[in-house]
Coordinates of C-alpha atoms in Angstrom, one line a residue:
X1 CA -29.6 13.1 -0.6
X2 CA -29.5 14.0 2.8
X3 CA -33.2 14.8 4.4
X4 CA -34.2 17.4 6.8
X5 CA -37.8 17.6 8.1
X6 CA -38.6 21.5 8.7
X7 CA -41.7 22.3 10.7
X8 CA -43.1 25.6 9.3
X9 CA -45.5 27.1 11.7
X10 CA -46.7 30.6 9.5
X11 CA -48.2 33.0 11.4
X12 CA -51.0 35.0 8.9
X13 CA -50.8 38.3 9.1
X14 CA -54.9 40.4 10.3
X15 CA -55.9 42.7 8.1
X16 CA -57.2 46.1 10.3
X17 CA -60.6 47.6 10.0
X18 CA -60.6 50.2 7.3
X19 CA -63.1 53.5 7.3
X20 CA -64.2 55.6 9.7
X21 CA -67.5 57.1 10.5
X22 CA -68.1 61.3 10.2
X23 CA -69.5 63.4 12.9
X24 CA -72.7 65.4 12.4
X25 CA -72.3 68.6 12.7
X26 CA -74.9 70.8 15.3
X27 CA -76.5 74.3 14.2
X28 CA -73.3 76.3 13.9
X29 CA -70.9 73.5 13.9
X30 CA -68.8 72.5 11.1
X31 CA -68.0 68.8 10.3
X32 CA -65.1 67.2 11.5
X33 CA -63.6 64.0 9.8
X34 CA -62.5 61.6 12.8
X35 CA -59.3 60.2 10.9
X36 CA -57.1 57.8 11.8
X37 CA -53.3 57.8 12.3
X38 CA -50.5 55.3 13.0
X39 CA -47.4 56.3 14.5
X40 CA -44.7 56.1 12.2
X41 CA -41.5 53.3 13.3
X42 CA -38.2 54.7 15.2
X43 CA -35.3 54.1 13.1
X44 CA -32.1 53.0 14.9
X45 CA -29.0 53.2 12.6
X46 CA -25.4 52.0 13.1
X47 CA -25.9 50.3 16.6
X48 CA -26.4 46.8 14.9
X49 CA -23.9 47.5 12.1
X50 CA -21.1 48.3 14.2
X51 CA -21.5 44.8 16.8
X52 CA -22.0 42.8 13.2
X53 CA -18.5 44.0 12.0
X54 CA -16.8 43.1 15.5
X55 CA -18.3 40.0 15.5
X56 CA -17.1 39.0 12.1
X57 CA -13.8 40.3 12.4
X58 CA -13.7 38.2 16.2
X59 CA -15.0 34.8 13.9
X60 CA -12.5 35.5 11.4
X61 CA -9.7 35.4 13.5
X62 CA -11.1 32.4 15.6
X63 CA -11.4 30.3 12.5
X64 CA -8.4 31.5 10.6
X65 CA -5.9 29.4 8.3
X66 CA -2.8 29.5 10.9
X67 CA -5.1 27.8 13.5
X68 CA -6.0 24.4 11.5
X69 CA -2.9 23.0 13.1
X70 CA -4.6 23.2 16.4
X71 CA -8.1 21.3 15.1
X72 CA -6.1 17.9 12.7
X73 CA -6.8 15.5 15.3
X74 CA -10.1 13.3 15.0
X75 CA -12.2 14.8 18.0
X76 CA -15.9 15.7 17.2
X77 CA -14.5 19.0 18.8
X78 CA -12.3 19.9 16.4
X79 CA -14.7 18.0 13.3
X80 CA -16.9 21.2 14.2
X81 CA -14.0 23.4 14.0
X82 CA -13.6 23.0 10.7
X83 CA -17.4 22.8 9.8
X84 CA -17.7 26.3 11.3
X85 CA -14.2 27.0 10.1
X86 CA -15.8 26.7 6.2
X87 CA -19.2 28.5 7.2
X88 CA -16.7 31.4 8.3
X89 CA -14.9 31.1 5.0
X90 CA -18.6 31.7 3.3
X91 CA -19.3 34.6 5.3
X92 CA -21.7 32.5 7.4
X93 CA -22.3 32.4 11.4
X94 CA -20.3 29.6 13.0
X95 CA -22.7 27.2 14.4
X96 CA -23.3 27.0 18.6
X97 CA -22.8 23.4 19.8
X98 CA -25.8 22.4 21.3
X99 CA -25.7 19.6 24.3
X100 CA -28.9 17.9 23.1
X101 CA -27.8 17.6 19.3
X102 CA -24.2 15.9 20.9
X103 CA -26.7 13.4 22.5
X104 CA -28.8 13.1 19.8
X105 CA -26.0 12.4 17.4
X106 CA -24.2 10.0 19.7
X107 CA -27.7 7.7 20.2
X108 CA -27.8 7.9 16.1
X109 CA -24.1 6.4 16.1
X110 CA -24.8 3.5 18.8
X111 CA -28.3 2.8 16.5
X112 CA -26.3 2.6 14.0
X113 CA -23.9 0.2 15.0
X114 CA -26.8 -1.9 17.0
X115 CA -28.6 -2.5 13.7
X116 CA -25.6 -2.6 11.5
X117 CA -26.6 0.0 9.0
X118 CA -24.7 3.2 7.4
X119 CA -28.1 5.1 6.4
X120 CA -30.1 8.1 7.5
X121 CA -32.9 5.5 8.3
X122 CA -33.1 2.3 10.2
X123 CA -33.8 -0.3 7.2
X124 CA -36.9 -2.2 7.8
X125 CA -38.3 0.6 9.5
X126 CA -39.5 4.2 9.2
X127 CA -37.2 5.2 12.2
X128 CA -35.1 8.2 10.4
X129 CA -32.8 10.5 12.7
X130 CA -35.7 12.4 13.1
X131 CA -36.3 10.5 16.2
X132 CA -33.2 11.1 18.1
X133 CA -34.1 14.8 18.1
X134 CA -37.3 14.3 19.6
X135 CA -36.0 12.0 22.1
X136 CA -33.8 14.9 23.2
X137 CA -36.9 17.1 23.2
X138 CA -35.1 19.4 20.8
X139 CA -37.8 21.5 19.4
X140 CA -36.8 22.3 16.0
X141 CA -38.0 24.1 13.1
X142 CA -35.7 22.6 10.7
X143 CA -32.6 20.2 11.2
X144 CA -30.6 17.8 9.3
X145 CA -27.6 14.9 9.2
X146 CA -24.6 14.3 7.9
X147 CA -22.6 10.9 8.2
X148 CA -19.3 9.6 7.6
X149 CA -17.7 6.5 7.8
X150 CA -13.7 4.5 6.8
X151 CA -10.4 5.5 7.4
X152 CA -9.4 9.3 8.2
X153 CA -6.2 11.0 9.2
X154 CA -7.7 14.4 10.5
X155 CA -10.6 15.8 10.9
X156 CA -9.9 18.4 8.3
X157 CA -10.5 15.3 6.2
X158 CA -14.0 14.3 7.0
X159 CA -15.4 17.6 6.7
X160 CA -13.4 18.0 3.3
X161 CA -15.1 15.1 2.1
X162 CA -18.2 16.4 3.1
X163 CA -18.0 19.9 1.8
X164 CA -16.6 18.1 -1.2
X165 CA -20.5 16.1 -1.8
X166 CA -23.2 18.6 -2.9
X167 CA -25.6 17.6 -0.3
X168 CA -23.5 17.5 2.8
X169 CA -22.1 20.6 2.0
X170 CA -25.7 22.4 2.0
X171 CA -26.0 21.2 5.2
X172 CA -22.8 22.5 6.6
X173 CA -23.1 25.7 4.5
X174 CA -26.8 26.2 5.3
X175 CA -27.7 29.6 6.6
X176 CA -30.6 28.2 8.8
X177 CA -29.0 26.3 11.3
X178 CA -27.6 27.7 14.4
X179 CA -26.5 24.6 16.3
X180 CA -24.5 21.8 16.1
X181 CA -23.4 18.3 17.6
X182 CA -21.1 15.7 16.1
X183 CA -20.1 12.0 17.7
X184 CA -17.3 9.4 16.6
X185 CA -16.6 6.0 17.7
X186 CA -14.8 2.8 16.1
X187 CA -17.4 0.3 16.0
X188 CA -18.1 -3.1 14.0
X189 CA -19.8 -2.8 10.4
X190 CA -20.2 -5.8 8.4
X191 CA -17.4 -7.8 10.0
X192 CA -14.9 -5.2 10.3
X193 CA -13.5 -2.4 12.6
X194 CA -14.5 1.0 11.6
X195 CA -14.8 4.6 12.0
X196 CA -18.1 6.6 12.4
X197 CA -19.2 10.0 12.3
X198 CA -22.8 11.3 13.4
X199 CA -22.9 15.1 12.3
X200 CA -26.4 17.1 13.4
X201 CA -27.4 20.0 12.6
X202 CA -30.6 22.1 13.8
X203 CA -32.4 25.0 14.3
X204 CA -34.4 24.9 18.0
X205 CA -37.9 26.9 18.1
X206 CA -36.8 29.3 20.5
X207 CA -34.8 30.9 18.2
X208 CA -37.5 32.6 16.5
X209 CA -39.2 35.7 18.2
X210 CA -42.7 34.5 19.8
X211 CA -45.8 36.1 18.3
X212 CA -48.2 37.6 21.0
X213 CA -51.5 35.8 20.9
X214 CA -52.6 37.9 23.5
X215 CA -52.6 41.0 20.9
X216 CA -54.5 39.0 18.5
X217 CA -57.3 38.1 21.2
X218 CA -57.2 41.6 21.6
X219 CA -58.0 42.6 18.4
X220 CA -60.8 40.6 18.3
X221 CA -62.4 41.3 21.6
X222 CA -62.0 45.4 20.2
X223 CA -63.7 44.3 16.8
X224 CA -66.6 42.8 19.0
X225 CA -66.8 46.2 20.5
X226 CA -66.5 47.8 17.3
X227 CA -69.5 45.6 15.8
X228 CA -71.6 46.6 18.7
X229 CA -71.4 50.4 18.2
X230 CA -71.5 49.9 14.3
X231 CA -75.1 48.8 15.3
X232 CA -76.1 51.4 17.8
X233 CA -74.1 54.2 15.4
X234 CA -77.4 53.0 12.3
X235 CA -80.0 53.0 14.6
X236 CA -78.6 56.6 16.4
X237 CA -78.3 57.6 12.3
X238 CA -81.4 56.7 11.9
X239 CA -82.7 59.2 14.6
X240 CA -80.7 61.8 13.5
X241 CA -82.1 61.9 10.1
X242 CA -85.9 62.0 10.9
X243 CA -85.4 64.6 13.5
X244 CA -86.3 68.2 12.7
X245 CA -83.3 69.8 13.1
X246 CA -85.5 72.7 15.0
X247 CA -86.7 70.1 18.0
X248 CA -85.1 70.8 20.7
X249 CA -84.1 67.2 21.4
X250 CA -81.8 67.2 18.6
X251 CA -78.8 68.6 19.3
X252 CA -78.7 65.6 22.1
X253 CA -79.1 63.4 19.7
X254 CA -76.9 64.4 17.3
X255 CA -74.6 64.7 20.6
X256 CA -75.2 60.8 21.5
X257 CA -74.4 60.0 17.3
X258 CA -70.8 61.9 17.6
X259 CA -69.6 60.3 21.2
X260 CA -70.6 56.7 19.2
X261 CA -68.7 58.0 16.6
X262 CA -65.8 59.4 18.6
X263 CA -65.8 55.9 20.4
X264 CA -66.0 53.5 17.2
X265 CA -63.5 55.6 15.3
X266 CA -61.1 55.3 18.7
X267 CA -61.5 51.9 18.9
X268 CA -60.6 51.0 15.0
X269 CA -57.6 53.6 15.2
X270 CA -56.4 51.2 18.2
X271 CA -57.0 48.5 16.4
X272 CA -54.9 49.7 13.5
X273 CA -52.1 50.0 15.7
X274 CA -52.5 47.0 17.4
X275 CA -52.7 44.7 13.7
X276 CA -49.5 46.9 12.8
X277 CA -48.1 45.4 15.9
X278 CA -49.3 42.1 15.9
X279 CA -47.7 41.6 12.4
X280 CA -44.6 43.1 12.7
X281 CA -44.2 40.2 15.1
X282 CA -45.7 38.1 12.4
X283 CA -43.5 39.3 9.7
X284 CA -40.1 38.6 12.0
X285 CA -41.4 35.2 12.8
X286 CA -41.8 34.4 9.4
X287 CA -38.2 35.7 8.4
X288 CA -36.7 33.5 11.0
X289 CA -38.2 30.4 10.1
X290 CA -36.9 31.2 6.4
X291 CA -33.8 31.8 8.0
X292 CA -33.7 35.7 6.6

């Protein structure tokens, strides 16, 4: 089996503040509701659709049939060809070789050939490729290996022997991953002369939209606020209700209820929009890691 080590970072999604507080009405007045609204979402069609069909029919022709003839020779170059030729094939994105997973894959295949082992881990040791990611400060939410290792003709070969193993090919054919890095070398195993392949594969942090803390230390500083006239909205309730209506002073007071009103019931309305925000982000994030 081949391992991968994801790092899931989930975001959870705030829950707004739901209600809102009614005005009072004065002699003469009648009540108002304060209700809240959100704004509903722009919808954009055909813009995205139309550079997703250019782009496929561009990959298709890239990594088409009559061009294999170009990609036989063993070169890690052309070993991604054909990995990205096959992810084409499944109606996937070809993958974007990455400079750090190159190195990473070439200090796996030197490792390898230093401690004389064909594995996915160092024997003796809990040193797994893992490490030569990290050593390439390749941020990663999720990423995973493929090996290879005897006699080959072409490269069409290797990555036909690894699409034609069930775990190697979920690697190549895994909708996740966006980038790629493959190293060869003949090397001493055991005694004798031999061929190696390092393939990695990974998916860097960055790729994923960034969820705005700021909007969620927003949130929170407004529900402070909210809290505080929550408080001052009883005791101003409390007023109201054991007034006579026929004092003079209570049509002030029933004027200082409604601005606490007007403010709180402003202040959870943004808030509502600001939660809506903050997971939308959330919810994007989320797909990403999944690789939706």
């Amino acid at each position: 089996m081949i391992p991968t080590r994801k790092i899931i970072t989930a975001f959870i999604t705030i829950v707004a503040l739901a209600g809102c507080f009614i005005a009072f009405k004065r002699e003469g007045e009648s009540v108002v509701a304060k209700q809240s609204s959100l704004p509903q979402p722009t919808v954009v069609k055909g813009v995205s659709q139309t550079a997703s069909a250019i782009e496929t029919i561009s990959q298709s022709s890239q990594y088409s049939t009559r061009n294999m003839a170009a990609h036989l020779e063993l070169t890690p170059e052309n070993i991604i060809w054909f990995t990205n030729y096959y992810r084409v094939q499944n109606k996937l994105t070809p993958l974007e070789t990455s400079q750090q997973l190159m190195k990473s894959s070439s200090d796996k295949l030197h490792d390898m050939f230093a401690y004389q082992y064909f594995n996915h881990t160092r024997p003796g040791s809990n040193r797994s490729f893992d490490v030569f990611f990290d050593k390439e400060n390749y941020v990663y939410i999720k990423i995973g290996e493929n090996l290879a290792m005897g006699d080959f003709n072409t490269s069409k070969e290797i990555v036909d022997a690894w699409m034609n193993s069930t775990e190697h090919r979920k690697n190549i054919l895994d909708p996740v991953y966006t980038n790629i890095g493959v190293s060869d070398a003949y090397g001493s195993m055991d005694g004798s002369n031999t061929y190696a392949i390092v393939q990695h594969f990974g998916k860097p942090r960055n790729d994923c939209p960034a969820v705005d803390s700021s909007i969620n230390n927003q949130i929170n500083g407004l529900k402070s606020q909210v809290t505080t006239l929550k408080n001052q909205i009883g005791i101003k309730e409390g007023e109201v209700t054991s007034t006579n209506s026929l004092d003079p002073s209570s049509n002030a007071i029933i004027d200082e209820y409604n601005s606490l009103v007007d403010s709180y019931n402003l202040i959870t309305n943004q808030i509502s929009t600001l939660v809506a925000s903050y997971n939308k982000e959330v919810t994007s994030y989320d797909n990403c890691i999944q690789g939706k």
